[in-house]
């Protein structure tokens, strides 16, 4: 029987070489861009991993080991629905070689009435970066929608409504 860590675990990058096997007792492994979302989100049969933005070398190596040791897992990424969030996802997939699916980073969230008052306007820089991303099939539909409507959405807003209790069972405020 394995040990569950509902609050997560930490390790020093130097300790990674001492980890022989990582067994995940879940169906889905979800990376999160933002610490607030990490603390808020939990889901039965899912393991969450906080990135803090772009993946670093230690995280990359750990994720590659999780992927190699758990071929049954579905890998997903949850981040801001903006150019930065999509670039983080693209970088994550490229550096790990893992085809992370997008989790709650779609047109559906941008159209959700609960988030309507929290949509932010795109800047000129946002538009420039999103136009480059529109060339990638995985982002095309969502990015086109964002450019047509001039909107983006932060992960904290989605996680607030998505996650009614945190990983410890405490209700969202």
XYZ file of C-alpha atoms in Angstrom:
173
model
C 0.000 0.000 0.000
C 1.407 3.404 -0.968
C 1.623 6.562 1.065
C -0.629 9.485 0.162
C 0.630 13.074 0.355
C -2.484 15.260 0.013
C -0.498 18.381 0.900
C 2.238 17.549 -1.577
C 5.925 16.915 -1.009
C 9.129 18.856 -1.506
C 12.595 17.655 -2.381
C 15.899 19.336 -3.106
C 17.068 19.114 -6.720
C 20.202 17.265 -5.566
C 18.015 14.532 -4.024
C 16.396 13.617 -7.351
C 19.250 11.250 -8.212
C 18.335 9.191 -5.118
C 14.736 8.617 -6.241
C 14.602 5.273 -8.001
C 10.907 5.023 -8.811
C 7.882 7.302 -8.620
C 4.572 5.473 -8.520
C 1.483 7.654 -8.954
C -1.790 6.123 -7.763
C -4.013 8.307 -9.925
C -5.364 8.414 -13.455
C -4.197 11.927 -14.239
C -1.095 13.977 -13.438
C -1.691 17.743 -13.630
C 0.974 20.436 -13.572
C -0.079 23.889 -12.363
C 1.495 27.205 -13.251
C 0.368 29.096 -10.157
C 0.780 28.343 -6.437
C -2.694 29.643 -5.528
C -4.253 27.164 -7.946
C -2.007 24.410 -6.590
C -3.277 24.992 -3.061
C -6.892 25.196 -4.226
C -7.117 22.307 -6.630
C -7.621 18.709 -5.865
C -9.538 16.078 -7.707
C -10.161 12.444 -7.072
C -7.819 10.276 -9.150
C -5.534 13.216 -9.989
C -2.071 14.154 -8.743
C -1.084 17.833 -8.878
C 2.411 19.219 -9.388
C 3.286 22.890 -8.861
C 5.605 24.357 -11.494
C 5.787 28.036 -10.570
C 5.929 29.096 -14.220
C 8.388 27.632 -16.703
C 9.688 24.152 -15.892
C 13.221 24.067 -14.476
C 15.804 21.298 -14.938
C 14.975 19.450 -11.686
C 11.234 19.571 -12.415
C 11.841 18.442 -15.995
C 13.879 15.439 -14.813
C 11.286 14.543 -12.188
C 8.424 14.783 -14.701
C 10.323 12.587 -17.149
C 10.763 9.991 -14.407
C 7.072 10.160 -13.460
C 6.182 9.673 -17.130
C 8.583 6.739 -17.560
C 7.449 5.042 -14.322
C 3.708 5.577 -14.955
C 2.829 4.882 -18.599
C -0.872 4.629 -17.695
C -1.102 8.273 -16.600
C -2.764 11.022 -18.552
C -0.666 14.217 -18.322
C -2.330 17.647 -18.256
C -1.306 21.251 -17.673
C -3.358 24.020 -16.047
C -2.213 27.620 -16.400
C -3.333 31.119 -17.267
C -5.442 31.422 -20.402
C -3.090 33.930 -21.938
C 0.005 33.949 -24.122
C 2.274 33.256 -21.158
C 0.217 30.263 -20.062
C 0.316 28.746 -23.530
C 4.058 29.399 -23.927
C 4.662 27.688 -20.561
C 2.647 24.692 -21.814
C 4.554 24.608 -25.107
C 7.898 24.799 -23.289
C 6.806 22.079 -20.826
C 5.933 19.690 -23.653
C 9.127 20.475 -25.584
C 11.512 20.090 -22.634
C 9.954 16.941 -21.183
C 8.865 15.204 -24.378
C 5.508 14.570 -22.669
C 2.342 15.479 -24.612
C 0.589 17.428 -21.835
C -3.062 18.113 -22.616
C -4.522 21.478 -21.664
C -6.774 21.338 -18.569
C -9.387 24.106 -18.178
C -7.555 26.370 -20.636
C -10.124 26.598 -23.421
C -12.892 28.616 -25.026
C -15.286 26.981 -22.568
C -13.671 28.807 -19.637
C -13.548 32.086 -21.574
C -17.300 31.779 -22.250
C -18.251 30.677 -18.731
C -20.608 33.279 -17.175
C -18.907 32.827 -13.776
C -15.719 34.311 -15.231
C -17.258 37.035 -17.434
C -16.529 39.857 -14.986
C -12.923 38.744 -14.623
C -11.887 38.649 -18.276
C -8.962 40.971 -18.903
C -8.274 42.960 -22.074
C -5.390 41.938 -24.321
C -2.411 44.249 -24.611
C -0.527 44.923 -27.846
C 2.198 42.538 -26.615
C -0.454 39.879 -25.842
C -1.779 40.138 -29.387
C 1.703 39.831 -30.883
C 2.486 36.710 -28.846
C -0.960 35.154 -29.409
C -0.679 35.637 -33.178
C 2.455 33.469 -33.116
C 0.680 30.821 -31.013
C -2.302 30.747 -33.391
C -0.077 28.887 -35.848
C 0.003 25.872 -33.491
C -2.994 23.559 -33.906
C -3.268 22.832 -30.174
C -3.831 26.546 -29.400
C -5.459 27.746 -32.618
C -9.156 27.710 -31.668
C -8.749 29.203 -28.192
C -6.207 31.797 -29.312
C -8.371 32.833 -32.279
C -11.323 33.281 -29.900
C -9.143 35.376 -27.568
C -7.895 37.581 -30.408
C -11.397 38.092 -31.842
C -12.811 39.125 -28.468
C -9.682 40.748 -27.041
C -9.748 38.774 -23.774
C -7.595 36.640 -21.505
C -8.211 34.991 -18.121
C -6.038 34.217 -15.134
C -5.768 30.728 -13.686
C -6.587 31.976 -10.170
C -10.099 32.927 -11.299
C -10.785 29.543 -12.888
C -9.337 27.657 -9.908
C -11.444 29.682 -7.466
C -14.663 28.465 -9.099
C -13.362 25.062 -10.138
C -12.045 24.041 -6.733
C -14.668 24.414 -4.017
C -12.429 22.840 -1.366
C -8.665 22.652 -1.143
C -6.599 19.470 -0.917
C -7.102 19.460 2.859
C -10.895 19.638 2.596
C -11.181 23.320 3.583
C -13.878 25.310 1.760
C -12.835 28.107 -0.596
C -13.395 31.554 0.843
